[in-house]
Coordinates of C-alpha atoms in Angstrom, one line a residue:
M1 CA 72.3 -19.3 31.9
A2 CA 69.3 -17.1 32.3
R3 CA 66.9 -19.9 31.5
N4 CA 68.6 -22.1 34.2
K5 CA 68.3 -19.4 36.8
L6 CA 64.6 -18.9 36.1
V7 CA 64.0 -22.6 36.6
N8 CA 66.0 -22.7 39.8
G9 CA 64.1 -19.6 41.0
S10 CA 60.7 -21.2 40.2
H11 CA 61.7 -24.3 42.0
G12 CA 62.4 -22.2 45.1
I13 CA 58.9 -20.7 45.0
W14 CA 57.0 -23.9 44.3
K15 CA 58.5 -25.7 47.3
Y16 CA 56.1 -23.8 49.5
F17 CA 53.2 -25.6 47.9
N18 CA 54.8 -29.0 48.6
P19 CA 53.2 -30.7 51.8
A20 CA 56.5 -32.4 52.6
F21 CA 58.1 -29.0 53.1
Y22 CA 55.7 -28.3 56.0
L23 CA 55.8 -31.9 57.4
R24 CA 59.5 -31.3 58.1
R25 CA 58.7 -27.9 59.6
P26 CA 55.8 -28.1 62.2
R27 CA 55.8 -24.5 63.2
R28 CA 55.3 -23.3 59.6
L29 CA 52.5 -25.9 59.3
A30 CA 50.8 -24.5 62.3
L31 CA 51.0 -20.9 60.9
L32 CA 49.6 -22.1 57.6
I33 CA 46.6 -23.7 59.4
I34 CA 46.0 -20.6 61.4
L35 CA 46.1 -18.4 58.3
F36 CA 43.7 -20.7 56.5
V37 CA 41.2 -20.7 59.4
S38 CA 41.4 -16.9 59.7
V39 CA 40.8 -16.2 56.1
S40 CA 37.9 -18.7 56.1
M41 CA 36.3 -17.0 59.1
V42 CA 36.6 -13.6 57.5
V43 CA 34.9 -14.7 54.3
W44 CA 32.2 -16.6 56.1
D45 CA 31.5 -13.7 58.4
R46 CA 31.1 -11.2 55.5
Q47 CA 28.7 -13.6 53.8
S48 CA 26.8 -14.1 57.1
L49 CA 26.6 -10.3 57.6
S50 CA 25.3 -9.8 54.1
R51 CA 22.6 -12.4 54.7
D52 CA 21.7 -10.9 58.1
Y53 CA 21.6 -7.4 56.6
Q54 CA 19.2 -8.5 53.8
F55 CA 17.1 -10.3 56.4
E56 CA 16.9 -7.2 58.7
V57 CA 16.1 -4.9 55.7
S58 CA 13.3 -7.3 54.8
K59 CA 12.0 -7.3 58.4
L60 CA 12.1 -3.5 58.5
N61 CA 10.2 -3.2 55.2
E62 CA 7.6 -5.6 56.6
E63 CA 7.4 -3.6 59.8
V64 CA 7.0 -0.3 57.9
L65 CA 4.2 -1.7 55.8
R66 CA 2.6 -3.1 58.9
L67 CA 2.8 0.2 60.7
Q68 CA 1.5 2.0 57.6
Q69 CA -1.5 -0.3 57.5
M70 CA -2.0 0.2 61.3
L71 CA -1.9 4.0 60.8
E72 CA -4.5 3.8 58.0
E73 CA -6.7 1.7 60.3
I74 CA -6.4 4.1 63.1
K75 CA -7.0 7.1 60.8
S76 CA -10.1 5.3 59.4
V77 CA -11.4 4.6 62.9
T78 CA -10.7 8.1 64.0
E79 CA -12.5 9.6 61.0
D80 CA -15.5 7.3 61.5
V81 CA -15.7 8.4 65.1
S82 CA -14.9 12.1 64.8
V83 CA -16.5 12.9 61.5
N84 CA -19.4 10.5 61.0
S85 CA -20.7 8.5 63.9
L86 CA -19.5 10.2 67.1
K87 CA -21.2 7.2 68.9
D88 CA -18.8 6.8 71.8
V89 CA -18.4 10.5 72.5
H90 CA -20.3 11.8 75.4
E91 CA -22.3 14.7 74.0
D92 CA -24.2 17.4 75.8
P93 CA -27.8 16.7 74.7
V94 CA -28.4 20.5 74.1
D95 CA -25.3 20.7 72.0
A96 CA -26.4 17.6 70.1
Q97 CA -29.8 19.1 69.4
R98 CA -28.2 22.3 68.2
M99 CA -25.7 20.5 66.0
Q100 CA -28.7 18.8 64.3
R101 CA -30.5 22.1 63.8
V102 CA -27.4 23.5 62.1
K103 CA -27.1 20.4 60.0
E104 CA -30.7 20.7 58.9
A105 CA -29.9 24.3 57.9
M106 CA -27.0 23.0 55.8
I107 CA -29.3 20.5 54.2
H108 CA -31.8 23.2 53.3
A109 CA -29.1 25.5 51.9
W110 CA -27.6 22.6 49.9
S111 CA -30.8 21.2 48.5
S112 CA -31.9 24.6 47.4
Y113 CA -28.6 25.1 45.6
E114 CA -28.9 21.6 44.1
K115 CA -32.4 22.3 42.9
Y116 CA -32.0 25.7 41.4
A117 CA -28.3 26.4 40.7
W118 CA -26.5 23.1 40.4
G119 CA -23.0 23.6 39.0
Q120 CA -23.2 27.4 39.1
D121 CA -21.2 29.5 41.4
E122 CA -24.0 30.8 43.7
L123 CA -27.7 30.5 44.2
Q124 CA -30.1 33.4 43.9
P125 CA -32.9 32.2 46.2
Q126 CA -35.5 34.9 45.5
T127 CA -35.5 34.3 41.7
K128 CA -34.7 30.6 42.1
D129 CA -31.8 30.6 39.7
G130 CA -28.0 30.6 39.7
V131 CA -25.3 33.1 38.9
D132 CA -21.6 32.6 38.0
S133 CA -20.0 35.1 40.3
F134 CA -16.6 33.5 39.9
G135 CA -16.5 32.6 36.2
G136 CA -18.4 29.3 36.5
L137 CA -15.9 27.5 38.8
G138 CA -18.7 25.9 40.9
A139 CA -17.8 28.1 43.9
T140 CA -20.6 26.9 46.1
M141 CA -20.0 23.3 45.1
I142 CA -16.4 23.4 46.1
D143 CA -16.8 25.6 49.1
A144 CA -19.4 23.2 50.6
L145 CA -17.5 19.9 50.0
D146 CA -15.8 19.7 53.4
T147 CA -18.9 21.0 55.3
L148 CA -20.9 18.1 53.7
Y149 CA -18.1 15.7 54.7
I150 CA -17.8 16.9 58.3
M151 CA -21.5 16.8 58.8
G152 CA -21.7 13.2 57.5
L153 CA -23.9 14.1 54.5
D154 CA -22.3 11.3 52.5
E155 CA -24.9 11.1 49.7
Q156 CA -24.6 14.9 49.0
F157 CA -20.8 14.7 49.2
Q158 CA -20.6 11.9 46.7
K159 CA -22.8 13.6 44.2
A160 CA -20.7 16.8 44.5
R161 CA -17.6 14.7 44.1
E162 CA -19.0 13.2 40.8
W163 CA -19.6 16.7 39.5
V164 CA -16.0 17.8 40.4
A165 CA -14.7 14.7 38.6
S166 CA -16.8 15.0 35.4
S167 CA -17.7 18.6 35.0
L168 CA -15.3 20.9 36.8
D169 CA -13.2 22.7 34.1
F170 CA -10.7 25.5 34.7
D171 CA -9.8 26.2 31.1
K172 CA -11.9 29.3 31.0
D173 CA -11.2 32.7 29.4
Y174 CA -11.9 34.4 32.7
A175 CA -10.0 37.0 34.7
A176 CA -10.1 35.4 38.2
S177 CA -9.3 36.9 41.5
M178 CA -6.2 35.1 42.7
F179 CA -7.3 35.6 46.3
E180 CA -10.8 34.3 46.0
T181 CA -9.8 31.4 43.7
T182 CA -7.1 30.3 46.1
I183 CA -9.1 30.4 49.3
R184 CA -12.3 29.0 47.9
V185 CA -11.2 26.6 45.1
V186 CA -7.7 25.6 46.0
G187 CA -8.5 25.5 49.7
G188 CA -11.8 23.8 49.2
L189 CA -10.3 21.0 47.0
L190 CA -7.3 20.4 49.3
S191 CA -9.6 20.2 52.3
A192 CA -11.8 17.7 50.6
Y193 CA -8.7 15.7 49.7
D194 CA -7.3 15.8 53.3
L195 CA -10.7 14.6 54.7
S196 CA -11.6 12.0 52.1
G197 CA -8.2 10.9 50.6
D198 CA -9.8 11.0 47.2
K199 CA -7.1 12.0 44.7
I200 CA -9.4 13.6 42.2
F201 CA -9.5 16.6 44.6
L202 CA -5.7 16.9 44.7
E203 CA -5.5 16.6 40.9
K204 CA -8.1 19.4 40.4
A205 CA -6.3 21.6 43.1
T206 CA -3.0 21.2 41.2
D207 CA -4.7 22.1 37.9
I208 CA -6.1 25.4 39.2
A209 CA -2.9 26.3 41.2
D210 CA -0.8 25.8 38.0
R211 CA -3.0 28.3 36.3
L212 CA -2.6 30.8 39.1
L213 CA 1.3 30.6 39.3
P214 CA 2.1 33.2 36.6
A215 CA 0.6 35.9 38.9
W216 CA 3.8 35.7 41.0
D217 CA 6.0 36.5 38.0
T218 CA 6.7 40.1 39.0
Q219 CA 10.0 42.0 39.6
S220 CA 9.6 41.6 43.4
G221 CA 7.7 38.4 43.7
I222 CA 4.6 40.3 45.1
P223 CA 1.9 38.8 43.0
Y224 CA -0.6 40.5 40.7
N225 CA -4.1 39.9 42.0
I226 CA -6.1 39.1 38.8
I227 CA -5.1 36.4 36.3
N228 CA -6.8 34.9 33.2
L229 CA -7.2 31.2 33.8
K230 CA -6.9 30.3 30.2
H231 CA -4.1 32.6 28.9
G232 CA -2.2 33.3 32.1
N233 CA -1.8 37.0 31.7
A234 CA -2.0 38.8 35.1
H235 CA -2.6 42.3 36.2
N236 CA -3.9 44.4 39.1
P237 CA -7.3 46.0 39.3
T238 CA -7.4 49.5 37.9
W239 CA -9.1 50.9 41.0
A240 CA -6.0 49.9 43.0
G241 CA -3.8 52.2 40.9
G242 CA -1.7 49.3 39.7
D243 CA -0.8 48.2 43.2
S244 CA -1.3 44.8 44.7
I245 CA -3.6 44.4 47.7
L246 CA -2.1 43.3 51.0
A247 CA -4.6 40.6 51.9
D248 CA -4.9 39.4 48.3
S249 CA -1.1 38.9 48.1
G250 CA -0.5 37.5 51.6
T251 CA -3.3 34.9 51.8
E252 CA -2.1 32.1 49.6
Q253 CA 0.6 30.7 51.9
L254 CA -1.4 28.0 53.6
E255 CA -2.9 26.6 50.5
F256 CA 0.3 26.6 48.3
I257 CA 2.5 25.2 51.1
A258 CA 0.0 22.5 51.6
L259 CA -0.1 21.7 47.9
S260 CA 3.7 21.4 47.8
Q261 CA 3.6 19.0 50.7
R262 CA 0.9 16.8 49.1
T263 CA 2.4 16.8 45.6
G264 CA 6.1 16.8 46.5
D265 CA 6.6 19.8 44.1
P266 CA 8.3 22.7 45.8
K267 CA 7.4 25.4 43.3
Y268 CA 4.1 26.3 45.0
Q269 CA 5.7 26.8 48.4
Q270 CA 8.6 28.7 46.9
K271 CA 6.3 31.3 45.2
V272 CA 4.3 32.1 48.3
E273 CA 7.1 32.1 50.8
K274 CA 9.1 34.5 48.7
V275 CA 6.3 37.1 49.3
I276 CA 6.8 36.9 53.1
S277 CA 10.6 37.0 52.8
V278 CA 10.3 40.1 50.6
L279 CA 7.9 41.8 53.0
N280 CA 9.9 40.8 56.0
K281 CA 13.0 42.6 54.7
N282 CA 11.5 46.0 55.4
F283 CA 8.8 45.0 57.8
P284 CA 7.8 48.1 59.9
A285 CA 8.5 48.3 63.6
D286 CA 4.8 48.2 64.5
G287 CA 4.2 45.3 62.1
L288 CA 1.3 47.2 60.4
L289 CA 1.3 47.4 56.6
P290 CA -0.9 49.6 54.4
I291 CA -3.3 47.8 52.2
Y292 CA -1.6 48.7 48.9
I293 CA 1.9 47.4 47.8
N294 CA 3.8 48.1 44.6
P295 CA 4.3 44.7 42.9
D296 CA 7.6 45.8 41.3
T297 CA 9.4 47.3 44.3
A298 CA 7.4 45.6 47.1
I299 CA 7.2 49.1 48.7
P300 CA 3.9 49.8 50.5
S301 CA 2.0 52.8 49.2
Y302 CA 0.6 55.4 51.5
S303 CA -2.9 54.0 52.2
T304 CA -5.2 52.7 55.0
I305 CA -4.0 50.3 57.7
T306 CA -6.8 48.0 58.7
F307 CA -7.7 44.7 60.2
G308 CA -10.8 44.8 58.0
A309 CA -11.3 44.5 54.3
M310 CA -8.1 44.1 52.2
G311 CA -5.8 43.8 55.3
D312 CA -7.3 41.2 57.5
S313 CA -6.2 37.7 56.4
F314 CA -2.5 38.8 55.9
Y315 CA -2.2 38.9 59.6
E316 CA -4.3 35.8 60.1
Y317 CA -1.9 33.8 57.8
L318 CA 1.2 34.9 59.6
L319 CA 0.0 33.1 62.6
K320 CA -1.6 30.1 60.9
V321 CA 1.4 29.3 58.7
W322 CA 3.4 29.1 62.0
V323 CA 0.9 26.7 63.4
F324 CA 0.7 24.7 60.1
G325 CA 4.5 24.5 60.1
N326 CA 4.5 22.7 63.4
K327 CA 5.8 25.9 65.1
T328 CA 9.4 24.9 64.1
S329 CA 12.4 27.2 63.5
A330 CA 11.7 27.1 59.8
V331 CA 8.5 29.2 60.3
K332 CA 9.7 31.2 63.4
H333 CA 9.9 34.4 61.3
Y334 CA 6.1 34.1 60.6
R335 CA 5.5 34.1 64.4
D336 CA 7.9 36.9 64.9
M337 CA 6.2 39.0 62.3
W338 CA 2.8 38.2 63.8
E339 CA 3.8 39.2 67.3
K340 CA 5.2 42.4 66.0
S341 CA 1.9 43.1 64.2
M342 CA -0.1 42.3 67.3
N343 CA 1.9 44.9 69.3
G344 CA 1.0 47.3 66.5
L345 CA -2.7 46.2 66.8
L346 CA -2.6 47.4 70.4
S347 CA -2.0 50.9 69.1
L348 CA -5.3 50.8 67.2
V349 CA -7.4 49.6 70.1
R350 CA -9.8 52.0 71.7
K351 CA -12.9 51.7 74.0
S352 CA -16.3 53.3 73.4
T353 CA -18.3 55.4 75.8
P354 CA -20.3 54.9 77.8
S355 CA -20.3 51.1 77.5
S356 CA -16.6 50.5 77.1
F357 CA -16.8 48.3 74.0
T358 CA -13.3 47.5 72.8
Y359 CA -12.8 48.0 69.1
I360 CA -10.0 48.1 66.5
C361 CA -9.6 51.4 64.7
E362 CA -8.4 51.9 61.1
K363 CA -5.6 54.2 60.4
N364 CA -4.9 56.6 57.6
G365 CA -2.5 59.1 59.1
N366 CA -4.9 59.5 62.0
L367 CA -7.0 56.9 63.7
I368 CA -10.5 56.4 62.3
D369 CA -13.1 55.1 64.8
K370 CA -14.5 52.5 62.4
M371 CA -14.5 48.7 62.6
D372 CA -15.6 46.2 59.9
E373 CA -17.4 43.1 60.8
L374 CA -14.7 41.4 58.8
A375 CA -12.3 42.4 61.6
C376 CA -14.3 40.2 63.9
F377 CA -12.0 37.4 62.9
A378 CA -9.4 39.0 65.2
P379 CA -10.7 37.6 68.5
G380 CA -10.4 34.1 67.2
M381 CA -6.9 34.8 65.8
L382 CA -5.7 36.3 69.1
A383 CA -7.1 33.4 71.1
L384 CA -5.4 30.9 68.8
G385 CA -2.0 32.7 69.1
A386 CA -2.2 33.6 72.8
S387 CA -0.7 30.3 74.0
G388 CA 2.4 30.7 71.8
Y389 CA 3.9 33.6 73.7
S390 CA 7.0 32.8 75.7
D391 CA 5.8 35.1 78.4
P392 CA 2.5 33.8 79.9
A393 CA 1.6 37.3 80.9
E394 CA 1.6 38.4 77.3
G395 CA -0.5 35.4 76.3
K396 CA -3.0 36.2 79.0
K397 CA -3.1 39.9 77.9
F398 CA -4.0 39.0 74.3
L399 CA -6.5 36.4 75.3
S400 CA -8.3 39.0 77.4
L401 CA -8.2 41.4 74.5
A402 CA -9.8 38.6 72.3
E403 CA -12.6 38.2 74.8
E404 CA -13.3 41.9 74.9
L405 CA -13.3 42.2 71.1
A406 CA -15.7 39.2 70.9
W407 CA -18.1 40.9 73.2
T408 CA -18.1 43.9 70.9
C409 CA -18.6 41.8 67.8
Y410 CA -21.5 40.0 69.4
N411 CA -23.1 43.4 70.1
F412 CA -22.7 44.3 66.4
Y413 CA -25.5 41.7 66.1
Q414 CA -27.5 42.4 69.3
S415 CA -27.6 46.2 68.6
T416 CA -29.8 45.9 65.5
P417 CA -33.6 45.2 65.2
T418 CA -32.9 42.0 63.3
K419 CA -30.1 40.9 65.6
L420 CA -27.9 40.5 62.6
A421 CA -24.7 42.6 62.2
G422 CA -24.2 45.3 59.6
E423 CA -21.1 45.4 57.4
N424 CA -19.2 48.0 59.5
Y425 CA -19.7 50.2 62.6
F426 CA -18.7 53.7 63.6
F427 CA -17.9 54.6 67.2
N428 CA -18.9 58.0 68.6
S429 CA -18.0 59.5 71.9
G430 CA -21.0 59.1 74.3
S431 CA -23.1 56.9 72.0
D432 CA -21.0 53.8 71.6
M433 CA -21.6 52.3 68.2
S434 CA -23.8 52.9 65.1
V435 CA -24.2 50.9 61.9
G436 CA -22.4 52.3 58.9
T437 CA -23.0 50.1 55.8
S438 CA -26.1 48.4 56.9
W439 CA -26.3 45.2 54.8
N440 CA -25.6 41.7 56.1
I441 CA -24.4 39.1 53.6
L442 CA -24.3 36.1 55.9
R443 CA -20.7 36.7 57.0
P444 CA -19.0 34.2 59.3
E445 CA -16.3 36.2 61.1
T446 CA -18.0 36.6 64.5
V447 CA -19.1 33.0 64.8
E448 CA -15.6 32.0 63.7
S449 CA -14.2 33.8 66.7
L450 CA -16.8 32.3 69.0
F451 CA -15.8 28.8 67.8
Y452 CA -12.1 29.5 68.6
L453 CA -12.9 31.0 72.0
W454 CA -15.2 28.1 72.9
R455 CA -12.6 25.5 71.9
L456 CA -9.7 27.3 73.6
T457 CA -11.4 28.4 76.9
G458 CA -14.3 26.0 77.3
N459 CA -16.6 29.0 78.2
K460 CA -20.1 28.0 77.2
T461 CA -21.1 31.6 76.9
Y462 CA -19.6 31.7 73.4
Q463 CA -21.9 28.8 72.5
E464 CA -24.9 30.7 73.7
W465 CA -23.9 33.8 71.7
G466 CA -23.4 31.7 68.6
W467 CA -26.8 30.1 69.0
N468 CA -28.5 33.5 69.2
I469 CA -26.8 34.5 66.0
F470 CA -27.9 31.2 64.3
E471 CA -31.5 31.8 65.3
A472 CA -31.3 35.4 63.9
F473 CA -30.2 33.9 60.6
E474 CA -33.1 31.4 60.7
K475 CA -35.6 34.1 61.5
N476 CA -34.4 36.7 59.0
S477 CA -32.5 35.0 56.2
R478 CA -34.1 31.6 55.7
I479 CA -36.7 31.4 52.9
E480 CA -38.3 28.5 51.1
S481 CA -35.6 28.3 48.5
G482 CA -32.4 28.9 50.5
Y483 CA -30.8 31.6 52.6
V484 CA -30.5 35.3 51.7
G485 CA -28.6 38.3 53.0
L486 CA -30.3 41.5 54.1
K487 CA -30.1 44.8 52.3
D488 CA -30.6 46.5 55.6
V489 CA -30.3 45.0 59.1
N490 CA -32.6 47.7 60.4
T491 CA -35.5 47.0 58.2
G492 CA -34.9 43.3 57.4
V493 CA -35.3 43.8 53.6
K494 CA -33.8 40.8 51.9
D495 CA -31.3 40.6 49.0
N496 CA -31.1 37.8 46.4
K497 CA -27.8 36.0 47.1
M498 CA -26.8 32.9 49.1
Q499 CA -23.1 33.5 49.4
S500 CA -20.9 30.4 49.0
F501 CA -19.1 31.2 52.2
F502 CA -22.4 30.8 54.1
L503 CA -22.1 27.0 53.5
A504 CA -18.2 27.0 53.7
E505 CA -17.8 29.1 56.8
T506 CA -20.8 30.3 58.7
L507 CA -22.7 27.0 58.9
K508 CA -19.5 25.0 59.4
Y509 CA -18.3 27.1 62.3
L510 CA -21.8 27.0 63.9
Y511 CA -21.8 23.2 63.6
L512 CA -18.3 22.9 65.1
L513 CA -19.3 25.3 67.9
F514 CA -21.6 22.6 69.2
S515 CA -19.6 19.6 68.2
P516 CA -17.3 17.5 70.4
T517 CA -13.7 18.8 70.3
T518 CA -12.6 15.6 68.6
V519 CA -14.2 16.9 65.4
I520 CA -11.4 18.7 63.6
P521 CA -9.1 19.3 66.6
L522 CA -7.1 22.4 66.5
D523 CA -3.8 20.7 67.2
E524 CA -4.2 18.6 64.1
W525 CA -5.9 20.9 61.6
V526 CA -5.6 24.5 60.5
F527 CA -8.5 26.4 58.9
N528 CA -7.8 28.6 56.0
T529 CA -9.5 31.9 55.8
E530 CA -12.5 30.3 54.0
A531 CA -12.8 27.8 56.9
H532 CA -11.4 24.9 54.9
P533 CA -9.5 22.7 57.3
L534 CA -6.0 21.5 56.2
K535 CA -4.3 18.6 57.9
I536 CA -1.0 19.6 59.7
K537 CA 1.9 17.5 58.3
P538 CA 5.6 17.4 59.1
R539 CA 7.5 20.2 57.5
N540 CA 11.1 19.6 56.4
D541 CA 12.9 22.3 54.5
Q542 CA 16.3 20.5 54.5
V543 CA 15.3 17.8 52.0
N544 CA 14.0 17.9 48.4
L545 CA 10.2 18.0 48.7
K546 CA 10.0 15.6 45.8
Q547 CA 11.4 12.9 48.1
S548 CA 8.7 13.6 50.7
N549 CA 6.5 10.7 49.7
K550 CA 9.2 8.0 49.8
V551 CA 9.3 5.5 52.7
L552 CA 12.5 5.9 54.6
L553 CA 14.0 2.9 56.6
R554 CA 14.1 4.5 60.0
K555 CA 12.4 4.4 63.3
P556 CA 8.7 5.4 62.9
A557 CA 8.1 9.1 63.8
F558 CA 4.6 8.5 65.2
R559 CA 3.2 6.7 68.2
I560 CA -0.3 5.3 68.9
R561 CA -2.2 7.5 71.3
Q562 CA -5.6 7.8 72.7
R563 CA -8.2 10.1 71.1
H564 CA -7.4 13.7 71.7
Y565 CA -10.2 15.7 73.3
G566 CA -8.9 19.2 72.5
R567 CA -7.4 21.9 74.6
I568 CA -10.2 22.9 76.9
T569 CA -10.1 24.4 80.3
K570 CA -13.3 24.2 82.3
K571 CA -14.2 27.4 84.1

């Protein structure tokens, strides 16, 4: 019985597959046809959508590649115009002549180094030999790379590039200054990479940065300031009493953030940004930190507050990391800290008598009427940061302060018989300023500020001041075998050192002071404290940095635009 029921049941199901069943029932036939057509359309539509999707993805990939090629072409043309030929830029003939004079000075300095000290850290022009002031890292070679490139000295740049590729070796049993190595070597190599696109510079920058990283392995994250490049053991100088130095600990952020952006490895950025986070937790109300900080507790020691030696570039980098980070919310705390520090700076500002020179005091309990030439970076920093204030009146106030301080710094030069500035100045009631430490070692800070003020105001007075300083260097510091500093700016007695920063900073800023504003525009590049320009790139803290180099299928984030002529206001 069960078997018969199963057969009868099956016969009942199979009747729906018999065409005669539907021929006798037209409505059911119509429903079957509609169902078949509907299913067919759905299947066909899915296949069609899949083909269309693949086609669109292919088109998008082709468009991305086309736009990438277009961007590279635009970049190539822009670099050719702004860095090398400048043929279609209308130049002031006086500026062009002065640019050429500065370029000739660079050629003289470089050829002297090439002849007498090739591969060594610095040239000693008087004795016509070299000295390894930085453990044999080729400091002048690396410091000068971007200056050579910007000035269009292609042959010299390529020769230096070959030395970097074949001879630069960081595996040295040498206790290096983390600060000096970062700003000169890491910064110089990254700048050469950003300008030329040659990956050898990025590879070398990564090598030396990896050797510096153990310096941040402290209880607080505040780094030790000296590290052995071969063995990785780090410590602080004994003369600092075991403390870390403010400027030495807070002047690696630009370089290491840039390195993370370019390699896709977040470890460099994480190390240096922790320093700022730690300092920001107990940042003083006036934004002014003493120059010594305990690396274990991150607590500042009772010591001098200054915008000169050992303090200066910490404040500079608070502003520049904000600019380098595209002024986004991710870096807003840098700007907030900087503005707080600038309000603190106002408490250190005084005027001399009888000439009313504005100057920045040091503070060690009480104010000290002393200002380093190193502090002459401050006018440029203030000018660069003035436009970022939400209150235009605040911006105008700090720009005016920048102009007043620049006048004082220019007079550091004009007040001596050689027209070159001493290392620091004291201010005395009724007698304005007097030279303290009287040497001049070819420092760049004043011409750096003149460059920024010229670019940001368009006032040609700053070009004239810069030219007077250049001529004083030519008269007093140029000798047959290079450039030297002065042991005494009053007597003009010469020393025996051509500092690497003379090629990296002083001559570069002088050249840019007379260059069209399309050469290293300030809205596209940020200079590190050794004057190495780093290209501003998008900052994204919400994604893994290791994904930063992947091409994403989305609307391009750039647009083609005309050449930028800089932010200049004609007076």
